mmCIF file of C-alpha atoms and ligand atoms in Angstrom:
data_model
loop_
_atom_site.group_PDB
_atom_site.id
_atom_site.type_symbol
_atom_site.label_atom_id
_atom_site.label_comp_id
_atom_site.label_asym_id
_atom_site.label_seq_id
_atom_site.Cartn_x
_atom_site.Cartn_y
_atom_site.Cartn_z
ATOM 1 C CA MET E 1458 -26.234 -39.979 -70.917
ATOM 2 C CA PRO E 1459 -22.823 -40.847 -69.968
ATOM 3 C CA GLN E 1460 -22.684 -43.191 -67.183
ATOM 4 C CA LEU E 1461 -20.054 -44.112 -64.201
ATOM 5 C CA SER E 1462 -17.948 -47.411 -64.719
ATOM 6 C CA THR E 1463 -19.425 -48.642 -61.360
ATOM 7 C CA ARG E 1464 -22.143 -49.209 -59.101
ATOM 8 C CA HIS E 1465 -20.610 -48.426 -56.114
ATOM 9 C CA LEU E 1466 -18.274 -45.779 -55.015
ATOM 10 C CA LEU E 1467 -15.436 -47.522 -52.661
ATOM 11 C CA GLY E 1468 -12.462 -45.539 -53.516
ATOM 12 C CA ILE E 1469 -10.864 -43.310 -56.235
ATOM 13 C CA ASN E 1470 -8.478 -46.159 -56.804
ATOM 14 C CA THR E 1471 -10.779 -47.938 -58.748
ATOM 15 C CA LEU E 1472 -12.749 -44.825 -60.803
ATOM 16 C CA THR E 1473 -11.752 -44.029 -64.550
ATOM 17 C CA VAL E 1474 -10.829 -40.706 -65.324
ATOM 18 C CA ASN E 1475 -14.113 -40.371 -67.153
ATOM 19 C CA ASP E 1476 -15.672 -41.049 -63.855
ATOM 20 C CA ILE E 1477 -14.009 -38.370 -62.267
ATOM 21 C CA GLN E 1478 -14.755 -36.078 -64.724
ATOM 22 C CA LEU E 1479 -18.436 -37.061 -64.836
ATOM 23 C CA ILE E 1480 -18.925 -36.449 -61.196
ATOM 24 C CA LEU E 1481 -17.214 -33.268 -60.966
ATOM 25 C CA GLU E 1482 -19.370 -31.755 -64.111
ATOM 26 C CA THR E 1483 -22.715 -33.372 -62.681
ATOM 27 C CA ALA E 1484 -21.652 -31.364 -59.412
ATOM 28 C CA THR E 1485 -21.448 -28.101 -61.027
ATOM 29 C CA GLN E 1486 -24.957 -28.428 -62.069
ATOM 30 C CA PHE E 1487 -25.909 -29.474 -58.350
ATOM 31 C CA LYS E 1488 -24.013 -26.489 -57.065
ATOM 32 C CA GLU E 1489 -26.288 -24.334 -58.999
ATOM 33 C CA VAL E 1490 -29.333 -25.828 -57.829
ATOM 34 C CA ILE E 1491 -28.408 -25.592 -53.933
ATOM 35 C CA ASN E 1492 -27.840 -22.115 -54.482
ATOM 36 C CA ARG E 1493 -31.471 -21.647 -55.765
ATOM 37 C CA PRO E 1494 -34.206 -20.390 -53.348
ATOM 38 C CA ILE E 1495 -35.697 -23.888 -53.728
ATOM 39 C CA LYS E 1496 -32.588 -26.062 -53.257
ATOM 40 C CA LYS E 1497 -34.402 -29.365 -54.344
ATOM 41 C CA VAL E 1498 -34.802 -31.655 -57.234
ATOM 42 C CA PRO E 1499 -37.090 -34.386 -57.171
ATOM 43 C CA SER E 1500 -34.232 -36.634 -58.942
ATOM 44 C CA LEU E 1501 -34.278 -39.373 -56.072
ATOM 45 C CA ARG E 1502 -37.651 -39.453 -54.993
ATOM 46 C CA ASP E 1503 -38.142 -43.243 -55.200
ATOM 47 C CA ILE E 1504 -34.784 -43.856 -53.477
ATOM 48 C CA THR E 1505 -34.359 -44.987 -49.725
ATOM 49 C CA ILE E 1506 -30.557 -44.158 -48.386
ATOM 50 C CA ALA E 1507 -29.302 -45.384 -45.069
ATOM 51 C CA ASN E 1508 -26.295 -43.667 -43.582
ATOM 52 C CA VAL E 1509 -24.600 -45.930 -41.884
ATOM 53 C CA PHE E 1510 -21.891 -44.617 -39.428
ATOM 54 C CA PHE E 1511 -19.495 -46.838 -37.140
ATOM 55 C CA GLU E 1512 -17.064 -43.917 -36.516
ATOM 56 C CA ASN E 1513 -17.683 -40.348 -35.463
ATOM 57 C CA SER E 1514 -18.411 -37.774 -37.936
ATOM 58 C CA THR E 1515 -19.709 -34.228 -38.276
ATOM 59 C CA ARG E 1516 -19.529 -32.853 -41.985
ATOM 60 C CA THR E 1517 -19.509 -35.893 -43.865
ATOM 61 C CA ARG E 1518 -22.728 -37.287 -42.016
ATOM 62 C CA LEU E 1519 -24.631 -33.928 -42.705
ATOM 63 C CA SER E 1520 -23.172 -33.331 -45.902
ATOM 64 C CA PHE E 1521 -24.646 -36.744 -47.181
ATOM 65 C CA GLU E 1522 -27.882 -36.430 -45.530
ATOM 66 C CA LEU E 1523 -28.376 -32.911 -46.882
ATOM 67 C CA ALA E 1524 -27.567 -34.088 -50.304
ATOM 68 C CA GLU E 1525 -29.881 -37.047 -50.036
ATOM 69 C CA LYS E 1526 -32.432 -34.575 -48.876
ATOM 70 C CA ARG E 1527 -31.789 -32.179 -51.849
ATOM 71 C CA LEU E 1528 -32.289 -34.927 -54.438
ATOM 72 C CA SER E 1529 -35.644 -36.004 -52.451
ATOM 73 C CA ALA E 1530 -34.442 -39.274 -51.422
ATOM 74 C CA ASP E 1531 -36.002 -41.104 -48.299
ATOM 75 C CA VAL E 1532 -33.038 -41.022 -45.669
ATOM 76 C CA VAL E 1533 -32.613 -43.161 -42.503
ATOM 77 C CA ASN E 1534 -29.660 -42.634 -40.276
ATOM 78 C CA PHE E 1535 -27.634 -45.090 -37.924
ATOM 79 C CA SER E 1536 -25.011 -44.504 -35.737
ATOM 80 C CA ALA E 1537 -23.344 -47.694 -34.074
ATOM 81 C CA SER E 1538 -23.290 -46.045 -30.691
ATOM 82 C CA GLY E 1539 -26.596 -46.741 -29.097
ATOM 83 C CA SER E 1540 -27.301 -49.580 -31.879
ATOM 84 C CA SER E 1541 -27.134 -53.571 -31.318
ATOM 85 C CA VAL E 1542 -23.753 -53.492 -32.646
ATOM 86 C CA LYS E 1543 -22.906 -52.965 -29.274
ATOM 87 C CA LYS E 1544 -24.857 -56.397 -28.517
ATOM 88 C CA GLY E 1545 -22.525 -58.332 -30.546
ATOM 89 C CA GLU E 1546 -24.281 -58.162 -34.032
ATOM 90 C CA THR E 1547 -22.077 -58.582 -37.129
ATOM 91 C CA LEU E 1548 -21.693 -55.997 -39.710
ATOM 92 C CA LEU E 1549 -23.181 -57.854 -42.198
ATOM 93 C CA ASP E 1550 -26.243 -58.922 -40.071
ATOM 94 C CA THR E 1551 -26.764 -55.213 -39.315
ATOM 95 C CA VAL E 1552 -26.593 -54.026 -42.855
ATOM 96 C CA ASN E 1553 -29.045 -56.966 -43.977
ATOM 97 C CA ASN E 1554 -31.527 -55.965 -41.278
ATOM 98 C CA ILE E 1555 -31.534 -52.465 -42.828
ATOM 99 C CA LEU E 1556 -31.714 -53.597 -46.292
ATOM 100 C CA ALA E 1557 -34.785 -55.933 -45.263
ATOM 101 C CA MET E 1558 -36.450 -52.715 -44.710
ATOM 102 C CA LYS E 1559 -36.373 -51.859 -48.508
ATOM 103 C CA VAL E 1560 -33.283 -49.604 -48.489
ATOM 104 C CA ASP E 1561 -31.496 -48.988 -51.888
ATOM 105 C CA MET E 1562 -28.403 -47.484 -51.258
ATOM 106 C CA ILE E 1563 -25.764 -47.559 -48.180
ATOM 107 C CA VAL E 1564 -23.407 -44.695 -47.300
ATOM 108 C CA MET E 1565 -20.947 -46.128 -44.650
ATOM 109 C CA ARG E 1566 -18.193 -44.821 -42.738
ATOM 110 C CA HIS E 1567 -16.125 -47.706 -40.706
ATOM 111 C CA SER E 1568 -13.031 -47.867 -38.834
ATOM 112 C CA SER E 1569 -11.822 -51.073 -40.761
ATOM 113 C CA PRO E 1570 -10.105 -50.340 -44.040
ATOM 114 C CA GLY E 1571 -12.028 -52.441 -46.701
ATOM 115 C CA ALA E 1572 -15.497 -52.898 -44.811
ATOM 116 C CA PRO E 1573 -17.222 -51.046 -47.616
ATOM 117 C CA HIS E 1574 -15.547 -53.414 -50.267
ATOM 118 C CA TYR E 1575 -16.423 -56.399 -48.142
ATOM 119 C CA LEU E 1576 -20.227 -55.324 -47.885
ATOM 120 C CA ALA E 1577 -20.256 -54.402 -51.672
ATOM 121 C CA SER E 1578 -19.699 -58.011 -52.575
ATOM 122 C CA ARG E 1579 -22.370 -59.138 -50.305
ATOM 123 C CA ILE E 1580 -25.168 -56.894 -50.525
ATOM 124 C CA PRO E 1581 -27.600 -55.950 -53.377
ATOM 125 C CA ALA E 1582 -27.468 -52.128 -52.617
ATOM 126 C CA ASN E 1583 -25.346 -49.572 -54.037
ATOM 127 C CA VAL E 1584 -22.530 -48.975 -51.407
ATOM 128 C CA ILE E 1585 -20.557 -45.609 -50.945
ATOM 129 C CA ASN E 1586 -17.759 -45.358 -48.675
ATOM 130 C CA ALA E 1587 -17.555 -42.235 -46.290
ATOM 131 C CA GLY E 1588 -14.329 -43.158 -44.928
ATOM 132 C CA ASP E 1589 -12.885 -46.551 -44.279
ATOM 133 C CA GLY E 1590 -10.245 -46.502 -41.548
ATOM 134 C CA THR E 1591 -6.766 -45.062 -42.686
ATOM 135 C CA HIS E 1592 -7.764 -46.347 -46.290
ATOM 136 C CA GLU E 1593 -10.067 -43.951 -48.634
ATOM 137 C CA HIS E 1594 -12.452 -41.318 -48.257
ATOM 138 C CA PRO E 1595 -13.426 -40.711 -51.933
ATOM 139 C CA THR E 1596 -16.162 -38.095 -51.697
ATOM 140 C CA GLN E 1597 -13.754 -35.825 -49.768
ATOM 141 C CA ALA E 1598 -11.132 -36.116 -52.636
ATOM 142 C CA LEU E 1599 -13.607 -35.477 -54.848
ATOM 143 C CA LEU E 1600 -15.139 -32.465 -53.070
ATOM 144 C CA ASP E 1601 -11.420 -31.154 -52.675
ATOM 145 C CA SER E 1602 -10.622 -31.408 -56.628
ATOM 146 C CA PHE E 1603 -13.831 -29.623 -57.017
ATOM 147 C CA SER E 1604 -12.910 -26.704 -54.768
ATOM 148 C CA MET E 1605 -9.275 -26.775 -56.262
ATOM 149 C CA ARG E 1606 -10.688 -26.521 -59.824
ATOM 150 C CA GLU E 1607 -12.924 -23.573 -59.191
ATOM 151 C CA LYS E 1608 -9.737 -21.767 -57.963
ATOM 152 C CA LEU E 1609 -7.257 -23.030 -60.649
ATOM 153 C CA GLY E 1610 -9.204 -24.538 -63.452
ATOM 154 C CA ASP E 1611 -7.848 -27.923 -65.010
ATOM 155 C CA LEU E 1612 -5.396 -29.450 -62.488
ATOM 156 C CA ALA E 1613 -3.186 -30.955 -64.974
ATOM 157 C CA GLY E 1614 0.204 -30.028 -63.736
ATOM 158 C CA LYS E 1615 -0.763 -27.981 -60.991
ATOM 159 C CA ARG E 1616 1.249 -28.486 -57.757
ATOM 160 C CA ILE E 1617 -0.530 -29.639 -54.584
ATOM 161 C CA ALA E 1618 1.163 -30.402 -51.411
ATOM 162 C CA ILE E 1619 -0.675 -32.434 -48.656
ATOM 163 C CA ILE E 1620 0.710 -31.764 -45.600
ATOM 164 C CA GLY E 1621 0.591 -33.432 -41.952
ATOM 165 C CA ASP E 1622 -0.258 -36.817 -40.657
ATOM 166 C CA ILE E 1623 -0.334 -38.855 -43.940
ATOM 167 C CA THR E 1624 0.249 -42.195 -42.390
ATOM 168 C CA HIS E 1625 -3.184 -42.449 -40.828
ATOM 169 C CA SER E 1626 -5.052 -40.093 -43.302
ATOM 170 C CA ARG E 1627 -7.714 -41.726 -45.454
ATOM 171 C CA VAL E 1628 -8.090 -38.247 -47.333
ATOM 172 C CA ALA E 1629 -4.513 -38.168 -48.337
ATOM 173 C CA LEU E 1630 -4.742 -41.299 -50.181
ATOM 174 C CA SER E 1631 -8.004 -40.498 -52.006
ATOM 175 C CA ASN E 1632 -6.542 -37.125 -52.505
ATOM 176 C CA ILE E 1633 -3.219 -38.569 -54.111
ATOM 177 C CA TYR E 1634 -5.269 -40.957 -56.630
ATOM 178 C CA CYS E 1635 -7.622 -38.436 -57.662
ATOM 179 C CA LEU E 1636 -5.040 -35.581 -58.117
ATOM 180 C CA GLN E 1637 -2.711 -37.917 -60.194
ATOM 181 C CA LYS E 1638 -5.668 -39.169 -62.367
ATOM 182 C CA GLN E 1639 -6.214 -35.643 -63.116
ATOM 183 C CA GLY E 1640 -2.455 -35.063 -63.904
ATOM 184 C CA ALA E 1641 -1.717 -32.670 -61.145
ATOM 185 C CA ASP E 1642 1.804 -32.630 -59.625
ATOM 186 C CA VAL E 1643 1.664 -33.879 -55.857
ATOM 187 C CA MET E 1644 3.911 -33.643 -52.806
ATOM 188 C CA VAL E 1645 3.760 -35.223 -49.344
ATOM 189 C CA CYS E 1646 4.851 -33.029 -46.651
ATOM 190 C CA GLY E 1647 5.491 -34.219 -42.575
ATOM 191 C CA PRO E 1648 7.724 -35.690 -40.159
ATOM 192 C CA THR E 1649 9.537 -38.908 -41.630
ATOM 193 C CA THR E 1650 7.351 -40.831 -39.000
ATOM 194 C CA LEU E 1651 4.075 -39.921 -40.325
ATOM 195 C CA ILE E 1652 4.872 -40.640 -44.087
ATOM 196 C CA PRO E 1653 4.384 -44.139 -44.847
ATOM 197 C CA LYS E 1654 7.485 -45.912 -46.583
ATOM 198 C CA HIS E 1655 5.023 -46.926 -49.610
ATOM 199 C CA MET E 1656 4.477 -43.396 -50.628
ATOM 200 C CA ALA E 1657 7.683 -43.141 -52.786
ATOM 201 C CA SER E 1658 5.961 -46.162 -54.630
ATOM 202 C CA LEU E 1659 3.066 -44.064 -55.413
ATOM 203 C CA GLY E 1660 4.959 -41.300 -57.638
ATOM 204 C CA VAL E 1661 4.439 -38.821 -55.213
ATOM 205 C CA ARG E 1662 7.245 -35.984 -53.857
ATOM 206 C CA ILE E 1663 8.120 -36.295 -50.325
ATOM 207 C CA GLY E 1664 9.117 -33.338 -48.314
ATOM 208 C CA HIS E 1665 9.716 -32.907 -44.591
ATOM 209 C CA ASP E 1666 10.109 -29.027 -44.607
ATOM 210 C CA VAL E 1667 6.808 -27.066 -44.433
ATOM 211 C CA ARG E 1668 8.147 -23.955 -45.744
ATOM 212 C CA GLU E 1669 9.900 -25.376 -48.918
ATOM 213 C CA ALA E 1670 6.443 -27.201 -49.366
ATOM 214 C CA LEU E 1671 4.533 -24.018 -49.310
ATOM 215 C CA ALA E 1672 7.197 -22.308 -51.531
ATOM 216 C CA TRP E 1673 6.409 -25.081 -54.237
ATOM 217 C CA CYS E 1674 2.964 -25.513 -54.260
ATOM 218 C CA ASP E 1675 -0.238 -23.979 -55.936
ATOM 219 C CA VAL E 1676 -2.584 -25.371 -53.073
ATOM 220 C CA ALA E 1677 -1.630 -26.440 -49.411
ATOM 221 C CA ASN E 1678 -3.980 -29.361 -48.504
ATOM 222 C CA VAL E 1679 -3.749 -29.169 -44.636
ATOM 223 C CA LEU E 1680 -4.317 -32.462 -42.625
ATOM 224 C CA ARG E 1681 -5.108 -33.026 -38.973
ATOM 225 C CA ILE E 1682 -2.948 -35.394 -36.619
ATOM 226 C CA GLN E 1683 -5.158 -38.311 -36.271
ATOM 227 C CA LEU E 1684 -4.275 -38.904 -32.667
ATOM 228 C CA GLU E 1685 -7.125 -41.345 -32.273
ATOM 229 C CA ARG E 1686 -5.609 -43.582 -34.597
ATOM 230 C CA GLN E 1687 -1.791 -43.366 -33.091
ATOM 231 C CA GLN E 1688 -1.147 -46.322 -30.781
ATOM 232 C CA ILE E 1689 2.753 -45.201 -30.364
ATOM 233 C CA LYS E 1690 4.052 -41.811 -29.926
ATOM 234 C CA TYR E 1691 5.154 -40.541 -33.851
ATOM 235 C CA PHE E 1692 6.511 -37.084 -32.580
ATOM 236 C CA PRO E 1693 7.558 -35.831 -29.092
ATOM 237 C CA SER E 1694 4.525 -33.579 -28.500
ATOM 238 C CA LEU E 1695 1.801 -31.397 -30.268
ATOM 239 C CA ARG E 1696 3.545 -28.368 -29.408
ATOM 240 C CA GLU E 1697 6.787 -29.370 -30.995
ATOM 241 C CA TYR E 1698 4.615 -30.821 -33.995
ATOM 242 C CA SER E 1699 2.943 -27.237 -34.483
ATOM 243 C CA LEU E 1700 6.782 -25.279 -34.097
ATOM 244 C CA TYR E 1701 7.887 -27.449 -37.195
ATOM 245 C CA TYR E 1702 4.729 -28.310 -39.026
ATOM 246 C CA GLY E 1703 2.149 -25.557 -38.104
ATOM 247 C CA ILE E 1704 1.102 -22.973 -40.684
ATOM 248 C CA SER E 1705 0.393 -19.304 -39.822
ATOM 249 C CA ARG E 1706 -0.845 -16.738 -41.693
ATOM 250 C CA GLN E 1707 2.192 -14.779 -41.765
ATOM 251 C CA MET E 1708 3.878 -17.697 -43.500
ATOM 252 C CA LEU E 1709 1.382 -17.550 -46.328
ATOM 253 C CA ASP E 1710 1.405 -13.917 -46.696
ATOM 254 C CA GLU E 1711 5.153 -14.067 -46.997
ATOM 255 C CA LEU E 1712 5.091 -15.865 -50.118
ATOM 256 C CA ASP E 1713 4.019 -13.275 -52.246
ATOM 257 C CA ARG E 1714 1.743 -14.880 -54.619
ATOM 258 C CA PRO E 1715 -1.582 -16.682 -54.767
ATOM 259 C CA ILE E 1716 -1.724 -19.719 -52.463
ATOM 260 C CA VAL E 1717 -4.820 -22.023 -51.767
ATOM 261 C CA LEU E 1718 -5.198 -23.418 -48.334
ATOM 262 C CA MET E 1719 -7.714 -25.996 -47.687
ATOM 263 C CA HIS E 1720 -8.146 -28.651 -44.819
ATOM 264 C CA PRO E 1721 -10.789 -31.291 -44.689
ATOM 265 C CA GLY E 1722 -12.004 -30.494 -41.185
ATOM 266 C CA PRO E 1723 -12.212 -30.962 -38.076
ATOM 267 C CA ILE E 1724 -9.357 -28.062 -37.523
ATOM 268 C CA ASN E 1725 -7.317 -28.622 -34.403
ATOM 269 C CA ARG E 1726 -6.694 -24.737 -34.192
ATOM 270 C CA GLY E 1727 -3.244 -23.963 -32.723
ATOM 271 C CA VAL E 1728 -1.633 -27.270 -34.128
ATOM 272 C CA GLU E 1729 -1.817 -27.846 -37.674
ATOM 273 C CA LEU E 1730 -3.178 -24.245 -38.785
ATOM 274 C CA THR E 1731 -3.135 -21.118 -36.587
ATOM 275 C CA SER E 1732 -6.705 -19.365 -36.555
ATOM 276 C CA ASP E 1733 -5.312 -16.350 -38.639
ATOM 277 C CA ALA E 1734 -4.333 -18.856 -41.322
ATOM 278 C CA ALA E 1735 -7.523 -20.769 -41.235
ATOM 279 C CA ASP E 1736 -9.442 -17.685 -41.325
ATOM 280 C CA SER E 1737 -7.107 -15.892 -43.787
ATOM 281 C CA PRO E 1738 -8.133 -15.147 -47.616
ATOM 282 C CA HIS E 1739 -6.100 -17.911 -48.731
ATOM 283 C CA SER E 1740 -8.452 -20.137 -46.947
ATOM 284 C CA ILE E 1741 -11.135 -21.894 -48.868
ATOM 285 C CA ILE E 1742 -12.016 -24.206 -46.015
ATOM 286 C CA LEU E 1743 -15.709 -23.499 -45.999
ATOM 287 C CA ASP E 1744 -16.057 -23.779 -49.772
ATOM 288 C CA GLN E 1745 -15.008 -27.042 -49.620
ATOM 289 C CA VAL E 1746 -17.765 -27.899 -47.190
ATOM 290 C CA GLU E 1747 -20.277 -26.340 -49.506
ATOM 291 C CA ASN E 1748 -18.973 -27.956 -52.453
ATOM 292 C CA GLY E 1749 -19.173 -31.421 -50.422
ATOM 293 C CA VAL E 1750 -22.975 -31.357 -50.695
ATOM 294 C CA ALA E 1751 -22.894 -30.762 -54.619
ATOM 295 C CA VAL E 1752 -20.523 -33.570 -55.009
ATOM 296 C CA ARG E 1753 -22.136 -35.795 -52.852
ATOM 297 C CA MET E 1754 -25.417 -35.071 -54.731
ATOM 298 C CA ALA E 1755 -23.632 -35.855 -58.037
ATOM 299 C CA VAL E 1756 -22.187 -39.396 -56.749
ATOM 300 C CA LEU E 1757 -25.891 -40.390 -55.555
ATOM 301 C CA TYR E 1758 -27.437 -39.274 -58.508
ATOM 302 C CA LEU E 1759 -25.038 -40.923 -60.783
ATOM 303 C CA LEU E 1760 -24.839 -44.157 -58.745
ATOM 304 C CA ALA E 1761 -28.806 -44.325 -58.506
ATOM 305 C CA GLN E 1762 -28.709 -44.618 -62.601
ATOM 306 C CA GLU E 1763 -26.539 -47.758 -62.238
ATOM 307 C CA ARG E 1764 -29.116 -49.753 -60.052
HETATM 308 C C1 NCD A 431 -11.709 -36.547 -41.856
HETATM 309 C C2 NCD A 431 -12.170 -37.696 -42.345
HETATM 310 O O1 NCD A 431 -12.857 -38.090 -41.378
HETATM 311 O O2 NCD A 431 -11.283 -38.640 -42.691
HETATM 312 N N1 NCD A 431 -12.756 -35.315 -42.119
HETATM 313 C C3 NCD A 431 -13.547 -35.213 -42.793
HETATM 314 O O3 NCD A 431 -14.196 -36.276 -43.270
HETATM 315 N N2 NCD A 431 -14.115 -34.203 -43.309
HETATM 316 C C4 NCD A 431 -10.363 -36.184 -41.861
HETATM 317 C C5 NCD A 431 -10.101 -36.179 -40.145
HETATM 318 O O4 NCD A 431 -10.780 -36.649 -39.549
HETATM 319 O O5 NCD A 431 -9.105 -35.327 -39.806
#
């Protein structure tokens, strides 16, 4: 049976091309499972998983929990608010206490880049990064690629524009790694202040004109302005941002050719996307959410073989 090259999922950067292929192929089988009348398989019956969330989440947390339950794992949920973290406990102590209760895998979201890497080198459980600050969000990139492949087939040579707040987005960095490993041509587009200088060294195209980006790409993956991570003003106002970078249905319709519109959520309607764009036939935003469960099932299932 094919296996992953790793026992943790910390980022896309450290996955091989074969790992990505294996996860996406396995997800296809799990997508079939979750569309059956009985959406459950016994694969992880003997595994206990803790979802440890130090940052807010709706989709990612529910998606992991459903994926775990569809695989018949035992699940416990921990969120930092209302926990002993507020009493001064360290991350490692918190997690070691959870592990003492015989937990096998940790799914963690944390505001500090590198927090899951720190844990992975210190605990015996498999660690899955569900978003570490502005760094990586590997399962989001995998579900994005899975969703793109459903629409476009093999991504080699396909043109993907990632539009919005690249500086503060872990979705952007994980997508860049994931798409480049599959041979796609990637552009990042946004105001100069929201595109970090190191982007040039990653070999992506850099654009500042959203209409040019839309005219160029097969897929527009649109990101939220991460106001909660911005300590200074990167642009004058949200109104001005949406005037220059907001995408409307009319802009998509006028292209007169197919374009796939994506967004990891949560959408700020009226800022990066108008409602008529988000709800248009170009959009596969809810397909992304459906596919997230199948992709996370694949990740959990494959990592459980590496124990
Ligand atoms: C993203 C995240 O948390 O990084 N959302 C998600 O996981 N679906 C993007 C965001 O918060 O804008």
